[in-house]
Amino acid sequence: MKNVALVAVFLLFPALDALAETSGSSADSGRAFFSALECTVLAAKIGRSEEQKRLFEFGYKEGKKFIDSVRSGEISEEDLSSKVPVGVLWHMQGPTTDFILGRIYESAAENVLEGVYGSANEVLSTEEQNRIAENKFSTKNCELIGQSANQ
């Protein structure tokens, strides 16, 4: 009987590994889609309409998959708390997936535009705003986000 139990445990290990891998990769998509939405906002600010469209489409698609994964319980609490930005987690409530994505988009925009327009005491020139947004776009490697999915 002990041998049967040991065999059963060893047969379950690959399934547990696959479940953990699925949870981790689904949680990673939470970070990827939030970054894509941030980059969408930056691309709009600096006038890169093709990049804005590409990044939005990638973020929207990945965001829908991520929300479906959360709703179906595919992602462990540990992976959610360690891999997914709080800007996503704090905005996961709503009647529809699109509503939730809209809330998260606003969070991404607020997060990424911090400092771009200036401060409460000073509004930066358009040229300075664009320079800051361009630097953020470059620093966040926005041109690379979603590229492997398109190839």
JSON list of C-alpha atoms in Angstrom, two decimals:
[
{"chain": "A", "resi": 1, "resn": "MET", "atom": "CA", "xyz": [0.00, 0.00, 0.00]},
{"chain": "A", "resi": 2, "resn": "LYS", "atom": "CA", "xyz": [2.90, 2.33, 0.77]},
{"chain": "A", "resi": 3, "resn": "ASN", "atom": "CA", "xyz": [4.29, 1.74, -2.71]},
{"chain": "A", "resi": 4, "resn": "VAL", "atom": "CA", "xyz": [0.98, 2.69, -4.30]},
{"chain": "A", "resi": 5, "resn": "ALA", "atom": "CA", "xyz": [0.92, 5.94, -2.31]},
{"chain": "A", "resi": 6, "resn": "LEU", "atom": "CA", "xyz": [4.49, 6.75, -3.35]},
{"chain": "A", "resi": 7, "resn": "VAL", "atom": "CA", "xyz": [3.71, 6.07, -7.00]},
{"chain": "A", "resi": 8, "resn": "ALA", "atom": "CA", "xyz": [0.62, 8.30, -6.77]},
{"chain": "A", "resi": 9, "resn": "VAL", "atom": "CA", "xyz": [2.68, 11.13, -5.25]},
{"chain": "A", "resi": 10, "resn": "PHE", "atom": "CA", "xyz": [5.33, 10.87, -7.97]},
{"chain": "A", "resi": 11, "resn": "LEU", "atom": "CA", "xyz": [2.66, 10.88, -10.65]},
{"chain": "A", "resi": 12, "resn": "LEU", "atom": "CA", "xyz": [1.20, 14.08, -9.20]},
{"chain": "A", "resi": 13, "resn": "PHE", "atom": "CA", "xyz": [4.49, 16.03, -9.22]},
{"chain": "A", "resi": 14, "resn": "PRO", "atom": "CA", "xyz": [4.41, 16.86, -12.94]},
{"chain": "A", "resi": 15, "resn": "ALA", "atom": "CA", "xyz": [0.80, 18.04, -12.64]},
{"chain": "A", "resi": 16, "resn": "LEU", "atom": "CA", "xyz": [1.69, 20.25, -9.68]},
{"chain": "A", "resi": 17, "resn": "ASP", "atom": "CA", "xyz": [4.68, 21.66, -11.57]},
{"chain": "A", "resi": 18, "resn": "ALA", "atom": "CA", "xyz": [2.46, 22.44, -14.56]},
{"chain": "A", "resi": 19, "resn": "LEU", "atom": "CA", "xyz": [-0.09, 24.14, -12.30]},
{"chain": "A", "resi": 20, "resn": "ALA", "atom": "CA", "xyz": [2.61, 26.26, -10.65]},
{"chain": "A", "resi": 21, "resn": "GLU", "atom": "CA", "xyz": [4.05, 27.15, -14.05]},
{"chain": "A", "resi": 22, "resn": "THR", "atom": "CA", "xyz": [0.60, 28.16, -15.35]},
{"chain": "A", "resi": 23, "resn": "SER", "atom": "CA", "xyz": [-0.01, 30.30, -12.26]},
{"chain": "A", "resi": 24, "resn": "GLY", "atom": "CA", "xyz": [3.35, 32.03, -12.64]},
{"chain": "A", "resi": 25, "resn": "SER", "atom": "CA", "xyz": [3.05, 32.72, -16.35]},
{"chain": "A", "resi": 26, "resn": "SER", "atom": "CA", "xyz": [-0.53, 33.95, -15.95]},
{"chain": "A", "resi": 27, "resn": "ALA", "atom": "CA", "xyz": [0.62, 36.27, -13.17]},
{"chain": "A", "resi": 28, "resn": "ASP", "atom": "CA", "xyz": [3.44, 37.52, -15.42]},
{"chain": "A", "resi": 29, "resn": "SER", "atom": "CA", "xyz": [0.81, 38.50, -17.98]},
{"chain": "A", "resi": 30, "resn": "GLY", "atom": "CA", "xyz": [-0.62, 40.84, -15.32]},
{"chain": "A", "resi": 31, "resn": "ARG", "atom": "CA", "xyz": [2.65, 42.75, -15.27]},
{"chain": "A", "resi": 32, "resn": "ALA", "atom": "CA", "xyz": [2.97, 42.63, -19.08]},
{"chain": "A", "resi": 33, "resn": "PHE", "atom": "CA", "xyz": [-0.45, 44.05, -19.79]},
{"chain": "A", "resi": 34, "resn": "PHE", "atom": "CA", "xyz": [-0.08, 46.82, -17.18]},
{"chain": "A", "resi": 35, "resn": "SER", "atom": "CA", "xyz": [3.25, 47.81, -18.75]},
{"chain": "A", "resi": 36, "resn": "ALA", "atom": "CA", "xyz": [1.67, 47.76, -22.20]},
{"chain": "A", "resi": 37, "resn": "LEU", "atom": "CA", "xyz": [-1.08, 50.10, -21.00]},
{"chain": "A", "resi": 38, "resn": "GLU", "atom": "CA", "xyz": [1.48, 52.47, -19.46]},
{"chain": "A", "resi": 39, "resn": "CYS", "atom": "CA", "xyz": [3.38, 52.48, -22.74]},
{"chain": "A", "resi": 40, "resn": "THR", "atom": "CA", "xyz": [0.15, 53.09, -24.66]},
{"chain": "A", "resi": 41, "resn": "VAL", "atom": "CA", "xyz": [-0.31, 56.31, -22.70]},
{"chain": "A", "resi": 42, "resn": "LEU", "atom": "CA", "xyz": [3.30, 57.38, -23.29]},
{"chain": "A", "resi": 43, "resn": "ALA", "atom": "CA", "xyz": [3.07, 56.60, -27.02]},
{"chain": "A", "resi": 44, "resn": "ALA", "atom": "CA", "xyz": [-0.03, 58.79, -27.24]},
{"chain": "A", "resi": 45, "resn": "LYS", "atom": "CA", "xyz": [1.73, 61.63, -25.41]},
{"chain": "A", "resi": 46, "resn": "ILE", "atom": "CA", "xyz": [4.72, 61.59, -27.78]},
{"chain": "A", "resi": 47, "resn": "GLY", "atom": "CA", "xyz": [2.64, 61.14, -30.93]},
{"chain": "A", "resi": 48, "resn": "ARG", "atom": "CA", "xyz": [3.54, 57.57, -31.88]},
{"chain": "A", "resi": 49, "resn": "SER", "atom": "CA", "xyz": [0.12, 56.48, -33.06]},
{"chain": "A", "resi": 50, "resn": "GLU", "atom": "CA", "xyz": [1.19, 53.14, -34.58]},
{"chain": "A", "resi": 51, "resn": "GLU", "atom": "CA", "xyz": [2.97, 52.16, -31.37]},
{"chain": "A", "resi": 52, "resn": "GLN", "atom": "CA", "xyz": [0.00, 53.36, -29.34]},
{"chain": "A", "resi": 53, "resn": "LYS", "atom": "CA", "xyz": [-2.33, 51.12, -31.35]},
{"chain": "A", "resi": 54, "resn": "ARG", "atom": "CA", "xyz": [0.00, 48.09, -31.18]},
{"chain": "A", "resi": 55, "resn": "LEU", "atom": "CA", "xyz": [0.59, 48.45, -27.45]},
{"chain": "A", "resi": 56, "resn": "PHE", "atom": "CA", "xyz": [-3.08, 48.98, -26.69]},
{"chain": "A", "resi": 57, "resn": "GLU", "atom": "CA", "xyz": [-4.12, 45.90, -28.67]},
{"chain": "A", "resi": 58, "resn": "PHE", "atom": "CA", "xyz": [-1.48, 43.79, -26.91]},
{"chain": "A", "resi": 59, "resn": "GLY", "atom": "CA", "xyz": [-2.42, 45.17, -23.48]},
{"chain": "A", "resi": 60, "resn": "TYR", "atom": "CA", "xyz": [-6.14, 44.67, -24.10]},
{"chain": "A", "resi": 61, "resn": "LYS", "atom": "CA", "xyz": [-5.68, 41.07, -25.27]},
{"chain": "A", "resi": 62, "resn": "GLU", "atom": "CA", "xyz": [-3.32, 40.17, -22.41]},
{"chain": "A", "resi": 63, "resn": "GLY", "atom": "CA", "xyz": [-5.49, 42.00, -19.90]},
{"chain": "A", "resi": 64, "resn": "LYS", "atom": "CA", "xyz": [-8.56, 40.00, -20.87]},
{"chain": "A", "resi": 65, "resn": "LYS", "atom": "CA", "xyz": [-6.60, 36.75, -20.55]},
{"chain": "A", "resi": 66, "resn": "PHE", "atom": "CA", "xyz": [-5.22, 37.83, -17.18]},
{"chain": "A", "resi": 67, "resn": "ILE", "atom": "CA", "xyz": [-8.64, 38.76, -15.76]},
{"chain": "A", "resi": 68, "resn": "ASP", "atom": "CA", "xyz": [-10.09, 35.46, -16.99]},
{"chain": "A", "resi": 69, "resn": "SER", "atom": "CA", "xyz": [-7.20, 33.63, -15.28]},
{"chain": "A", "resi": 70, "resn": "VAL", "atom": "CA", "xyz": [-7.86, 35.45, -12.01]},
{"chain": "A", "resi": 71, "resn": "ARG", "atom": "CA", "xyz": [-11.58, 34.77, -12.17]},
{"chain": "A", "resi": 72, "resn": "SER", "atom": "CA", "xyz": [-11.04, 31.07, -12.86]},
{"chain": "A", "resi": 73, "resn": "GLY", "atom": "CA", "xyz": [-8.61, 30.74, -9.94]},
{"chain": "A", "resi": 74, "resn": "GLU", "atom": "CA", "xyz": [-5.64, 29.79, -12.14]},
{"chain": "A", "resi": 75, "resn": "ILE", "atom": "CA", "xyz": [-3.28, 32.20, -10.37]},
{"chain": "A", "resi": 76, "resn": "SER", "atom": "CA", "xyz": [-2.14, 31.52, -6.83]},
{"chain": "A", "resi": 77, "resn": "GLU", "atom": "CA", "xyz": [-2.39, 34.23, -4.18]},
{"chain": "A", "resi": 78, "resn": "GLU", "atom": "CA", "xyz": [1.38, 34.09, -3.82]},
{"chain": "A", "resi": 79, "resn": "ASP", "atom": "CA", "xyz": [1.93, 34.77, -7.53]},
{"chain": "A", "resi": 80, "resn": "LEU", "atom": "CA", "xyz": [-0.66, 37.54, -7.53]},
{"chain": "A", "resi": 81, "resn": "SER", "atom": "CA", "xyz": [0.94, 39.34, -4.60]},
{"chain": "A", "resi": 82, "resn": "SER", "atom": "CA", "xyz": [4.54, 38.88, -5.77]},
{"chain": "A", "resi": 83, "resn": "LYS", "atom": "CA", "xyz": [4.25, 39.42, -9.54]},
{"chain": "A", "resi": 84, "resn": "VAL", "atom": "CA", "xyz": [1.27, 41.63, -10.32]},
{"chain": "A", "resi": 85, "resn": "PRO", "atom": "CA", "xyz": [1.45, 45.43, -9.91]},
{"chain": "A", "resi": 86, "resn": "VAL", "atom": "CA", "xyz": [-0.78, 46.89, -7.23]},
{"chain": "A", "resi": 87, "resn": "GLY", "atom": "CA", "xyz": [-2.24, 49.16, -9.90]},
{"chain": "A", "resi": 88, "resn": "VAL", "atom": "CA", "xyz": [-3.82, 46.02, -11.31]},
{"chain": "A", "resi": 89, "resn": "LEU", "atom": "CA", "xyz": [-4.79, 44.32, -8.06]},
{"chain": "A", "resi": 90, "resn": "TRP", "atom": "CA", "xyz": [-6.49, 47.37, -6.55]},
{"chain": "A", "resi": 91, "resn": "HIS", "atom": "CA", "xyz": [-8.74, 47.77, -9.60]},
{"chain": "A", "resi": 92, "resn": "MET", "atom": "CA", "xyz": [-9.97, 44.22, -10.20]},
{"chain": "A", "resi": 93, "resn": "GLN", "atom": "CA", "xyz": [-13.57, 44.95, -9.19]},
{"chain": "A", "resi": 94, "resn": "GLY", "atom": "CA", "xyz": [-16.30, 45.66, -11.69]},
{"chain": "A", "resi": 95, "resn": "PRO", "atom": "CA", "xyz": [-19.28, 44.27, -13.55]},
{"chain": "A", "resi": 96, "resn": "THR", "atom": "CA", "xyz": [-17.45, 43.36, -16.78]},
{"chain": "A", "resi": 97, "resn": "THR", "atom": "CA", "xyz": [-13.96, 42.61, -18.02]},
{"chain": "A", "resi": 98, "resn": "ASP", "atom": "CA", "xyz": [-13.95, 45.78, -20.14]},
{"chain": "A", "resi": 99, "resn": "PHE", "atom": "CA", "xyz": [-14.98, 47.88, -17.13]},
{"chain": "A", "resi": 100, "resn": "ILE", "atom": "CA", "xyz": [-12.12, 46.42, -15.09]},
{"chain": "A", "resi": 101, "resn": "LEU", "atom": "CA", "xyz": [-9.67, 47.01, -17.94]},
{"chain": "A", "resi": 102, "resn": "GLY", "atom": "CA", "xyz": [-10.81, 50.64, -18.11]},
{"chain": "A", "resi": 103, "resn": "ARG", "atom": "CA", "xyz": [-10.16, 51.08, -14.40]},
{"chain": "A", "resi": 104, "resn": "ILE", "atom": "CA", "xyz": [-6.71, 49.53, -14.77]},
{"chain": "A", "resi": 105, "resn": "TYR", "atom": "CA", "xyz": [-5.96, 51.70, -17.82]},
{"chain": "A", "resi": 106, "resn": "GLU", "atom": "CA", "xyz": [-6.70, 54.81, -15.76]},
{"chain": "A", "resi": 107, "resn": "SER", "atom": "CA", "xyz": [-4.42, 53.52, -13.00]},
{"chain": "A", "resi": 108, "resn": "ALA", "atom": "CA", "xyz": [-1.64, 52.88, -15.54]},
{"chain": "A", "resi": 109, "resn": "ALA", "atom": "CA", "xyz": [-2.09, 56.36, -17.02]},
{"chain": "A", "resi": 110, "resn": "GLU", "atom": "CA", "xyz": [-1.98, 58.04, -13.62]},
{"chain": "A", "resi": 111, "resn": "ASN", "atom": "CA", "xyz": [1.09, 56.03, -12.65]},
{"chain": "A", "resi": 112, "resn": "VAL", "atom": "CA", "xyz": [3.12, 56.61, -15.81]},
{"chain": "A", "resi": 113, "resn": "LEU", "atom": "CA", "xyz": [2.24, 60.28, -16.27]},
{"chain": "A", "resi": 114, "resn": "GLU", "atom": "CA", "xyz": [3.42, 61.21, -12.78]},
{"chain": "A", "resi": 115, "resn": "GLY", "atom": "CA", "xyz": [5.92, 64.01, -13.25]},
{"chain": "A", "resi": 116, "resn": "VAL", "atom": "CA", "xyz": [5.38, 64.32, -17.01]},
{"chain": "A", "resi": 117, "resn": "TYR", "atom": "CA", "xyz": [3.23, 67.45, -16.84]},
{"chain": "A", "resi": 118, "resn": "GLY", "atom": "CA", "xyz": [5.04, 69.00, -13.91]},
{"chain": "A", "resi": 119, "resn": "SER", "atom": "CA", "xyz": [3.93, 69.46, -10.34]},
{"chain": "A", "resi": 120, "resn": "ALA", "atom": "CA", "xyz": [1.20, 71.28, -8.45]},
{"chain": "A", "resi": 121, "resn": "ASN", "atom": "CA", "xyz": [3.38, 74.41, -8.48]},
{"chain": "A", "resi": 122, "resn": "GLU", "atom": "CA", "xyz": [4.75, 74.24, -12.03]},
{"chain": "A", "resi": 123, "resn": "VAL", "atom": "CA", "xyz": [3.46, 73.16, -15.43]},
{"chain": "A", "resi": 124, "resn": "LEU", "atom": "CA", "xyz": [6.24, 72.12, -17.77]},
{"chain": "A", "resi": 125, "resn": "SER", "atom": "CA", "xyz": [6.47, 73.23, -21.38]},
{"chain": "A", "resi": 126, "resn": "THR", "atom": "CA", "xyz": [5.16, 70.84, -24.03]},
{"chain": "A", "resi": 127, "resn": "GLU", "atom": "CA", "xyz": [8.72, 70.22, -25.19]},
{"chain": "A", "resi": 128, "resn": "GLU", "atom": "CA", "xyz": [9.81, 69.27, -21.66]},
{"chain": "A", "resi": 129, "resn": "GLN", "atom": "CA", "xyz": [6.72, 67.07, -21.18]},
{"chain": "A", "resi": 130, "resn": "ASN", "atom": "CA", "xyz": [7.50, 65.23, -24.41]},
{"chain": "A", "resi": 131, "resn": "ARG", "atom": "CA", "xyz": [11.16, 64.81, -23.46]},
{"chain": "A", "resi": 132, "resn": "ILE", "atom": "CA", "xyz": [10.19, 63.26, -20.12]},
{"chain": "A", "resi": 133, "resn": "ALA", "atom": "CA", "xyz": [7.57, 61.02, -21.77]},
{"chain": "A", "resi": 134, "resn": "GLU", "atom": "CA", "xyz": [10.08, 59.95, -24.44]},
{"chain": "A", "resi": 135, "resn": "ASN", "atom": "CA", "xyz": [12.63, 59.09, -21.72]},
{"chain": "A", "resi": 136, "resn": "LYS", "atom": "CA", "xyz": [10.04, 57.01, -19.86]},
{"chain": "A", "resi": 137, "resn": "PHE", "atom": "CA", "xyz": [9.02, 55.29, -23.11]},
{"chain": "A", "resi": 138, "resn": "SER", "atom": "CA", "xyz": [12.66, 54.36, -23.71]},
{"chain": "A", "resi": 139, "resn": "THR", "atom": "CA", "xyz": [13.44, 53.40, -20.10]},
{"chain": "A", "resi": 140, "resn": "LYS", "atom": "CA", "xyz": [10.41, 51.09, -19.96]},
{"chain": "A", "resi": 141, "resn": "ASN", "atom": "CA", "xyz": [11.52, 49.40, -23.21]},
{"chain": "A", "resi": 142, "resn": "CYS", "atom": "CA", "xyz": [8.07, 50.05, -24.65]},
{"chain": "A", "resi": 143, "resn": "GLU", "atom": "CA", "xyz": [9.14, 49.17, -28.19]},
{"chain": "A", "resi": 144, "resn": "LEU", "atom": "CA", "xyz": [9.90, 45.62, -27.03]},
{"chain": "A", "resi": 145, "resn": "ILE", "atom": "CA", "xyz": [6.63, 44.94, -25.20]},
{"chain": "A", "resi": 146, "resn": "GLY", "atom": "CA", "xyz": [4.51, 42.44, -27.07]},
{"chain": "A", "resi": 147, "resn": "GLN", "atom": "CA", "xyz": [6.98, 42.02, -29.92]},
{"chain": "A", "resi": 148, "resn": "SER", "atom": "CA", "xyz": [7.53, 38.28, -29.43]},
{"chain": "A", "resi": 149, "resn": "ALA", "atom": "CA", "xyz": [3.76, 37.77, -29.51]},
{"chain": "A", "resi": 150, "resn": "ASN", "atom": "CA", "xyz": [3.60, 39.41, -32.95]},
{"chain": "A", "resi": 151, "resn": "GLN", "atom": "CA", "xyz": [6.28, 37.25, -34.54]}
]
